[in-house]
Amino acid sequence: MSGVYARRIAVVAASAAFAATTGLLTAPTAQAAMPTPVSASTARTYLSELTVSAEGSSDGYSRDKFPHWITQSGACNTREVVLERDGTNVEQNSSCAAVSGSWYSEYDGATWTAASDLDIDHMVPLAEAWRSGASSWTTAQRQAYANDLTRPQLIAVTDNVNQSKGDKDPAKWMPSRTAYKCTYARAWVHVKHYYDLTVDSAEKGALQSILNGC
């Protein structure tokens, strides 16, 4: 793991701990969108800087090694924070569960009014991260990654669409909604670059092709 990444992840973890203790995440600003990824030109630069390597093994991987949907503040966990952020007119009960609202799924263009129809997708899936370098991280570092609200890593989308994506990279899966493919590629590269994860050659080629058309 690079020294740069080790410093970055320490800051992420410290920031999350500070926010949780001070209540900064109690009422996240409703922006109806995940954090904006870097521009296409910056993404192209970032992509050129990523280490190209054959994808690693899934041996030892478990979602439990990426503790996710941790408590952010009070009764609100990461999933509920993202649902509130990505939705419109979202109302939450005393347990922070979203009981009403409307959500537009960027991947397929569907709109939902029940939170149960939404999954929170990890832009760069946990298993993909494991095979791209996260297998060497500590559990605390993987937890920070799995609950990252600062990078364009978490987004509320149609549940079965997220399930069809699984742990596939952009060489094997892209959103069906053409208008979102550029944003998706920018976000994917943004996350991989920030966390110093590797890309395989097919993945890099697919991303280059998309970004060159942005």
Steps between C-alpha positions, in 0.01 A plus 500: 500500500640842414586756766272748328203267530583416862490872583178551306316215669610623843344838422178334377473294817576795725248721320230236529569458873489877553174534309341216693594649836398855415175415322607658173326228304170517686335697222703470180425758235244372251679515169319215325831377365822334601810725522597628155787302350802660338466635145553278198837662428615446858367144491704433186809627681420294808444190288845539343647510851337179623713188523397244238511151644323170452207477738589334827337200661171499688648255749420610853243757391189555711264796518545473876857621450353832381274596794232710335192696588669613820330753727568852378311691770225414742284230344616576144724255321674550168216350296245737649728800450534415130127438459427842652768665287404342169124529535242775471267596786634215711342460842665289768354352817656510846721206402626694198330260258369666184122464514413711198663682213592459135820364352626518142739219407774644279601159369169412332283813519238343728326695778402334827292607798594217738846490653486120490529518120841665529844356560796716594760413239871517565618662177818290513363181655651359816614178333650699211689716750624184676641365174651842417697555818263515798590146607810653662309768691402488865137444597479863611618617158250276324223633726587858404489400132166321529336801668666784305253786468759746367607335176251395224495147640144452630178550303138389541385296197238243402571189703488239224719719278759515773475125539557450125814713530632288784876542525558559128735770373417731203641251248218264602218729612385858445170673582234450232425871506738641240484854640660384824792300361740794497422589861534134597845472341615826660381381841661158460839650414467764774451231764771267370750784479424633848542158657802405289327192358623324187318449168529206264562559130143426384358728769738781404413461132126521570546808715722669243242441230221653707703796625628584152137550398411726794 
